[in-house]
Coordinates of C-alpha atoms in Angstrom, one line a residue:
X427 CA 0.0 0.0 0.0
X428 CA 1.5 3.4 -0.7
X429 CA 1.5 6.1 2.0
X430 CA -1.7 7.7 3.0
X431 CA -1.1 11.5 3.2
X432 CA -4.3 12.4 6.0
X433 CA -5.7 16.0 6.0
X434 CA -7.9 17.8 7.8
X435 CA -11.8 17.1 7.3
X436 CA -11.0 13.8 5.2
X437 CA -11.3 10.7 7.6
X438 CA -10.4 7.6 5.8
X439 CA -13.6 6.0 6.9
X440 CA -14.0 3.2 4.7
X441 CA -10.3 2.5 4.9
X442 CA -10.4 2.3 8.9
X443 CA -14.0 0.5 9.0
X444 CA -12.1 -2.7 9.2
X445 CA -9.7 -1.3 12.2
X446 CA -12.9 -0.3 14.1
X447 CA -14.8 -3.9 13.6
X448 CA -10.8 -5.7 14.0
X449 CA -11.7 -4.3 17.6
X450 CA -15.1 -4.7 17.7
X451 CA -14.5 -8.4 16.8
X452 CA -12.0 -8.8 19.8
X453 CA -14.3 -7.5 22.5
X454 CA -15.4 -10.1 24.7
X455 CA -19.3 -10.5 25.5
X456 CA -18.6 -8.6 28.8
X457 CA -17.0 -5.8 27.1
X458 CA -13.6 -6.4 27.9
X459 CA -11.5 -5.8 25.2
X460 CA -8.2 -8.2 25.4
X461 CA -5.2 -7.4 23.1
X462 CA -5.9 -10.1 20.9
X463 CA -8.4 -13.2 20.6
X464 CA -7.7 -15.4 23.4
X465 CA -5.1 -12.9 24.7
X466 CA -5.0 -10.8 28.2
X467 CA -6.3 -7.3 28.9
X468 CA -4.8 -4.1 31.2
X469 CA -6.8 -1.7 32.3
X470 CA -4.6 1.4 29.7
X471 CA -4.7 -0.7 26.5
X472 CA -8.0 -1.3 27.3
X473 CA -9.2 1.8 27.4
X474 CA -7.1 2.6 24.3
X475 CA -9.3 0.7 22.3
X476 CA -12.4 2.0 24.0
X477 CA -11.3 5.2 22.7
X478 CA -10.7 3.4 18.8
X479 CA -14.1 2.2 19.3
X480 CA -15.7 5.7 20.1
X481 CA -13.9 7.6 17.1
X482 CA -15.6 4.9 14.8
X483 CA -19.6 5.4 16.1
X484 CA -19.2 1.9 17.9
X485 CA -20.9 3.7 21.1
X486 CA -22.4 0.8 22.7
X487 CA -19.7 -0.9 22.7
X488 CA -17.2 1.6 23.8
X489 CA -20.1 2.5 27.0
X490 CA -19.9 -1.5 27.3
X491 CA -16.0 -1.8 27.7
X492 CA -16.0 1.6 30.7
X493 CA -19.1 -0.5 31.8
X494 CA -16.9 -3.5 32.2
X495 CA -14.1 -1.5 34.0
X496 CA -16.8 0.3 36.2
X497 CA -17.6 -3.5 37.4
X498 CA -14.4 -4.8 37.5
X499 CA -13.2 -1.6 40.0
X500 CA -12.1 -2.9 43.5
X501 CA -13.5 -1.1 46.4
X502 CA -10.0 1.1 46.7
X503 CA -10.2 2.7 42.9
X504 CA -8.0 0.5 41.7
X505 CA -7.4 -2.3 38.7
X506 CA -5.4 -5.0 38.9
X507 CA -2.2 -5.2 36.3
X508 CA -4.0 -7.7 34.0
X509 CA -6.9 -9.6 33.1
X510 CA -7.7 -13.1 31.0
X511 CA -11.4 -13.8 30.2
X512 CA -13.1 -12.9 33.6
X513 CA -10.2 -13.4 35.9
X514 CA -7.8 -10.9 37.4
X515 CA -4.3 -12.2 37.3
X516 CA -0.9 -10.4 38.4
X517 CA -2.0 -9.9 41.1
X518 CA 1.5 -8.8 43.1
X519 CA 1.2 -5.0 41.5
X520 CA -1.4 -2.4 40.3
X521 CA -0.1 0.5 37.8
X522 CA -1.2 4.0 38.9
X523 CA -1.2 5.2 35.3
X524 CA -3.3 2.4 34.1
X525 CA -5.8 3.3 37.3
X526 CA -5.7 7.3 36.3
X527 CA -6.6 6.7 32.4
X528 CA -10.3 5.7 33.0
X529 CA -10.4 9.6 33.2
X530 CA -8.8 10.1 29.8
X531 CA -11.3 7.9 28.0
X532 CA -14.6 8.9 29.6
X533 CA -13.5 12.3 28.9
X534 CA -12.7 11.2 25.3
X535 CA -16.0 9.7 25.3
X536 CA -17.9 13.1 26.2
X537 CA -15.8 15.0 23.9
X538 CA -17.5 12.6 21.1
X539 CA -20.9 12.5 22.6
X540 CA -21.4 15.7 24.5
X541 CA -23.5 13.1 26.6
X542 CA -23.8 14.3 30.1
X543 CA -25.4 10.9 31.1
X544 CA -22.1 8.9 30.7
X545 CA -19.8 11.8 32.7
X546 CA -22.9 11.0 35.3
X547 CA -22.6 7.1 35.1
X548 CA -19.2 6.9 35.3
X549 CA -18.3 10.0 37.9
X550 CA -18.1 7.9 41.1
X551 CA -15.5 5.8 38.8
X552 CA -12.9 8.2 37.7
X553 CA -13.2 9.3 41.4
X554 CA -12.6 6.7 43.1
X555 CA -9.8 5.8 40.3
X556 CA -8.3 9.3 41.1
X557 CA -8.1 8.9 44.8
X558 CA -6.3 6.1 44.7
X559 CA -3.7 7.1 42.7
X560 CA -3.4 10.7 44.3
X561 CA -2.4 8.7 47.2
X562 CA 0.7 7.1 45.9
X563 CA 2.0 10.5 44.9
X564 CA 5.5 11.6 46.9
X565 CA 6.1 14.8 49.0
X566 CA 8.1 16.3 45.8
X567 CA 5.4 15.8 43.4
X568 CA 6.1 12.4 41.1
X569 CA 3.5 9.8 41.3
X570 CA 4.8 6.1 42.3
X571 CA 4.4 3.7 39.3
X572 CA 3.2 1.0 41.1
X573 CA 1.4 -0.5 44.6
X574 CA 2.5 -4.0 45.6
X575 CA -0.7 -6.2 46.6
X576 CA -0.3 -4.9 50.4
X577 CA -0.9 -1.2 49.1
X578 CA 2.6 -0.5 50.0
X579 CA 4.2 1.6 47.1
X580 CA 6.7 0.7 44.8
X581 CA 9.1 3.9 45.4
X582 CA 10.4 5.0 42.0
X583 CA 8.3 7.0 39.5
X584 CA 8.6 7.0 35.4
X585 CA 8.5 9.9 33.3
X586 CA 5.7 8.4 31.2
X587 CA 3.5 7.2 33.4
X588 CA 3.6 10.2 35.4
X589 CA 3.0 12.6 32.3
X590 CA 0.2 9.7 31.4
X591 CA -1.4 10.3 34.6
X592 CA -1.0 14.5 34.6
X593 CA -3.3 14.6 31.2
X594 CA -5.5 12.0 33.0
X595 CA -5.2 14.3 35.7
X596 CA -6.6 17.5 33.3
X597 CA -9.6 14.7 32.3
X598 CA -10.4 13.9 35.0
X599 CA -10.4 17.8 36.5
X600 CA -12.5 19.0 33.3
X601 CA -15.0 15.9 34.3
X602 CA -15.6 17.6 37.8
X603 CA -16.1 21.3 36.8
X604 CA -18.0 19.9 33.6
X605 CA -20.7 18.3 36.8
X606 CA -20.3 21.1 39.1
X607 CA -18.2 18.9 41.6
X608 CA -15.2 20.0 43.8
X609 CA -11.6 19.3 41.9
X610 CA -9.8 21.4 44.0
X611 CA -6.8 19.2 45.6
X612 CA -6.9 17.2 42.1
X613 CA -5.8 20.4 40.7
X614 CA -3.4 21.2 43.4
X615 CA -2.2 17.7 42.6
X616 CA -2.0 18.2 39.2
X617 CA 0.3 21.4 39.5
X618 CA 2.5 19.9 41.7
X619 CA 2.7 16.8 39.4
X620 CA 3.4 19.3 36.2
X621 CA 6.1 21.5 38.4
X622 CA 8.0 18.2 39.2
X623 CA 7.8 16.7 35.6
X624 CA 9.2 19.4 34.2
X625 CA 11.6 20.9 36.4
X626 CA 12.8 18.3 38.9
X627 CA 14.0 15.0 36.4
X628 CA 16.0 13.6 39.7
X629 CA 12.6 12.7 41.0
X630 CA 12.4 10.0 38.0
X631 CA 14.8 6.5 37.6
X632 CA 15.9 6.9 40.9
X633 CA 16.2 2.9 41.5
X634 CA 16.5 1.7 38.3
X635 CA 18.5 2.5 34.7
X636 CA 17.4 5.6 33.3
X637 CA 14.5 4.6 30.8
X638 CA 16.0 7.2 28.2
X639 CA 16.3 4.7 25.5
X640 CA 12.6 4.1 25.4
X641 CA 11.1 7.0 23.0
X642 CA 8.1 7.6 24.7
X643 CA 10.2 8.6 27.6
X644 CA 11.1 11.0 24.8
X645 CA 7.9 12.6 23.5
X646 CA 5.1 11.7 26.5
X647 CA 5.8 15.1 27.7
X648 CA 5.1 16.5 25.0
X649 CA 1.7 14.3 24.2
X650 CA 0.3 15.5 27.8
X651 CA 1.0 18.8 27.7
X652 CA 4.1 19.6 30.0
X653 CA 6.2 20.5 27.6
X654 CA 4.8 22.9 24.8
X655 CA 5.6 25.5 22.2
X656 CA 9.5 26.3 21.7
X657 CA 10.6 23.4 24.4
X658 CA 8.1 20.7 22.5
X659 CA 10.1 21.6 19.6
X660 CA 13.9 21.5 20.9
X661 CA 12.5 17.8 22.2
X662 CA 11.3 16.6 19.3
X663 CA 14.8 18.0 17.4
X664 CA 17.2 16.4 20.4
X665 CA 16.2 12.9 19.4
X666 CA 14.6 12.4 16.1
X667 CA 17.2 10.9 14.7
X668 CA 17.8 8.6 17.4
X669 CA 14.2 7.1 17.3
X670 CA 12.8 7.8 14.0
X671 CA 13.4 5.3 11.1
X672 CA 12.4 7.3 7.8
X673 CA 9.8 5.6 6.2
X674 CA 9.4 3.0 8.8
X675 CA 8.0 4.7 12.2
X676 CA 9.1 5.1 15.7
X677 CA 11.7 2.8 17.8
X678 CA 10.3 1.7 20.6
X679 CA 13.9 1.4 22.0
X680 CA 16.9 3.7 20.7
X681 CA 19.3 0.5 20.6
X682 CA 17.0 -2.0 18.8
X683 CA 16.0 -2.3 15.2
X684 CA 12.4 -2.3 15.8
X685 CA 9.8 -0.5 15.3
X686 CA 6.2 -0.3 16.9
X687 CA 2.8 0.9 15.4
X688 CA 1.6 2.3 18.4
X689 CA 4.7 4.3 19.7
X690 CA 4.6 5.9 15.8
X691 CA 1.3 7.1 16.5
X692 CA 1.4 8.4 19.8
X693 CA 4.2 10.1 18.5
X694 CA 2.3 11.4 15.5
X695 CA 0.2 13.5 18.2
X696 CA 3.2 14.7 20.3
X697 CA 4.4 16.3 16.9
X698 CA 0.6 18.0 16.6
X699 CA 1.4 19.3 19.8
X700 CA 4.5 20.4 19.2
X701 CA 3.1 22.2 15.9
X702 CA 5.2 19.8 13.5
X703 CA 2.0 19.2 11.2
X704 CA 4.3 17.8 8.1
X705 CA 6.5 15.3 10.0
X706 CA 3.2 14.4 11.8
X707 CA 1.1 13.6 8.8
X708 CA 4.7 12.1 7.1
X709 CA 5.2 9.3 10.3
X710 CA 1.5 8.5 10.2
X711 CA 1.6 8.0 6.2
X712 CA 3.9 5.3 6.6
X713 CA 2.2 3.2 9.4
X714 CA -0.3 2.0 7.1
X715 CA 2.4 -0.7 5.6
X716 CA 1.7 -2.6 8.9
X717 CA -2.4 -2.8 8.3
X718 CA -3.3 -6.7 7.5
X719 CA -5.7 -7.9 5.5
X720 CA -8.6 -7.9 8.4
X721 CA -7.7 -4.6 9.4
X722 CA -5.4 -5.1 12.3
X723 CA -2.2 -3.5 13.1
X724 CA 1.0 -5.0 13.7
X725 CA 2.6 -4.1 16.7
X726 CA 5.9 -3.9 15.2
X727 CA 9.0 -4.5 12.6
X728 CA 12.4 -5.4 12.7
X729 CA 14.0 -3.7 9.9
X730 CA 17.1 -5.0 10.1
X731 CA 15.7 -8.8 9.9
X732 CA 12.8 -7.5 7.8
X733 CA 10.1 -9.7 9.7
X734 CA 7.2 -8.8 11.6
X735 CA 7.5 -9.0 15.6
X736 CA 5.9 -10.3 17.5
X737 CA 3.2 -12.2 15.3
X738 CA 0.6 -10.4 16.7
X739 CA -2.3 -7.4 15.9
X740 CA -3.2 -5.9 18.9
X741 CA -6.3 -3.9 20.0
X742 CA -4.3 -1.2 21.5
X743 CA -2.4 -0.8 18.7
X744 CA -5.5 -0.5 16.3
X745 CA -6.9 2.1 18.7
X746 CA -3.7 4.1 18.7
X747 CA -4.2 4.0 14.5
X748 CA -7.4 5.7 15.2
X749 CA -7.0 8.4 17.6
X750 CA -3.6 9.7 15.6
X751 CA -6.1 9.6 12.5
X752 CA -8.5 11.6 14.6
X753 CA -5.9 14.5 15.5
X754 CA -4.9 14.5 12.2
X755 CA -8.4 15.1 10.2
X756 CA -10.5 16.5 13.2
X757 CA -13.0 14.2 12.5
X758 CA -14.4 14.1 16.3
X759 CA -14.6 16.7 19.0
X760 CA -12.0 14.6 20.8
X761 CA -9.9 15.4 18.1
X762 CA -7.8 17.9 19.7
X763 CA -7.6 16.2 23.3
X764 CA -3.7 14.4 23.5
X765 CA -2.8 17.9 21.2
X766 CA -3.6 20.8 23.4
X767 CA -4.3 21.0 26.9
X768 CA -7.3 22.5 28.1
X769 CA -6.2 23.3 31.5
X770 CA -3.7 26.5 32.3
X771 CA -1.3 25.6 35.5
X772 CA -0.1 28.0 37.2
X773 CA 3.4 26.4 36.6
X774 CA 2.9 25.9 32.4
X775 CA 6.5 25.6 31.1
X776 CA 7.1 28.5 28.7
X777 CA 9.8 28.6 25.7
X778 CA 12.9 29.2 28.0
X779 CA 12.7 26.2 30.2
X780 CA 15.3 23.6 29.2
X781 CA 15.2 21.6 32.1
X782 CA 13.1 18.6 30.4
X783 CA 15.4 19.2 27.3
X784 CA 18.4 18.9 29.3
X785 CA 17.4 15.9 30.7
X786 CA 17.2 14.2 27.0
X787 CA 20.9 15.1 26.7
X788 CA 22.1 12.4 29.1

């Protein structure tokens, strides 16, 4: 297939109908929505596809898969790690970004809909889902990635699932005021989070190797709004070279020849955000190499051994395809949500902070 240059107002739709029904075809009768046929679920690539489902008019089901979620909540707010057929599994950890995003797709959801109903149904949710995570967040601001089965943290935080969780953070804050309900410490929170993020990078890979070589350590800030205007930019330039394989996509690591669908999308947004329009609609133009036959995505290349890997199409992945095609032809009013931040914090980096910039230099 040659590359599909996407513009504004021109949604492929009969091109992606077969990526909406690939995950329409996956959901379970309960509306979980696994990666694959037969494979397991997480609460984030879940919702992922939730979102895939709502860009292509598959309401029902999308309501169906927050419905399974909403049932699936334990009484604390949170999710477990993972999920096959109707049983939890991994039980020994629980992912605070995973717990936030149920704010980032009911918000999606709305922004589709303008249904007040479903930000009503699913309120005491995102809530309770918030709380929980707010709780594991440390004195200086970061958010801890993880909570063991005891509810004792796992003390070290991640630069993406922490900017993950600050745009979940802005969702689930626009929720609130959208109902009239109180946000105020979840904004506090959400400062705090955004000042840390972008000023204090010791509070990040304190325990562990510095995740630098993963690319969406390199462009999540940017996707979730901490870093904008002239420092999105200076991000984008830092490492483009280092992650971006012309005509290929996105690395998922800067030391491996591989490339993944879903990583090339996100990244299509970041470069929205950053207000690089032409290297955005020129990454997502090549993706479409990777769509088979029943309109799955493969998750990713190696181009150095020209095979596909791993042999699977996942869900998330499909769902990635369509909210990149979404930003990129405005064909919802979620269009614009991973691309510019609705919220104004106090501590909004401006064009002469370098301190995220600096930390892409190590």
């Amino acid at each position: 297939m040659k590359n599909l240059l996407l513009t504004k107002g021109f949604f492929p739709e009969s091109l992606l109908r077969p990526t909406v029904n690939y995950i329409l075809q996956t959901q379970l009768p309960n509306g979980c929505i696994p990666w694959f046929t037969g494979g397991k679920a997480d609460p984030w690539d879940h919702i992922e596809a939730a979102m895939g489902l709502t860009i292509g008019g598959e309401l029902a089901a999308a309501r169906r898969a927050y419905q399974w979620l909403a049932q699936e909540q334990l009484e604390d707010g949170s999710w477990w790690a993972n999920y096959l057929g109707d049983e939890a599994v991994d039980k020994d950890h629980r992912e605070t970004n995973f717990i936030a995003y149920i704010a980032t797709g009911i918000w999606h959801y709305y922004l589709v809909t303008e249904d007040l109903n479903v930000l009503r149904e699913f309120f005491p949710s995102v809530k309770k889902a918030i709380e929980f995570v707010l709780r594991y967040q440390a004195p200086t601001g970061e958010i801890y990635w993880a909570v063991a089965e005891d509810g004792s943290a796992k003390k070290d935080a991640l630069v993406t699932a922490s900017s993950s969780i600050y745009k979940s953070l802005e969702c689930a804050i626009l929720i609130a005021q959208t109902l009239g309900e109180d946000s105020a410490h979840w904004y506090k929170a959400y400062q705090h989070l955004g000042n840390t993020l972008r000023h204090h990078p010791e509070c990040f890979d304190r325990t562990w190797e510095p995740k630098t070589r993963f690319s969406m350590d390199w462009f999540y800030p940017i996707l979730t709004g901490i870093a904008q205007g002239k420092s999105a930019q200076q991000r984008i330039d830092s490492k483009w070279h280092t992650f971006v394989e012309p005509n290929i996509g996105c690395r998922c690591v800067s030391d491996e020849p591989w490339v993944t669908v879903a990583e090339s999308c996100e990244l299509t947004l970041a470069l929205l955000a950053a207000g690089e329009h032409a290297k955005a609609v020129n990454l997502f133009s090549w993706l479409f190499q990777f769509m088979d036959a029943d309109g799955g995505y493969w998750t990713g290349y190696n181009f150095r051994d020209d095979v596909i890997w791993p042999r699977e199409k996942t869900t998330w992945t499909t769902g990635a395809i369509l909210l990149a095609a979404d930003a990129l032809t405005e064909h919802t009013g979620a269009s614009r949500l991973f691309i510019q931040s609705a919220l104004i914090a106090e501590s909004a980096v401006d064009d002469t902070d370098q301190s995220l910039h600096a930390k892409t230099e190590h």
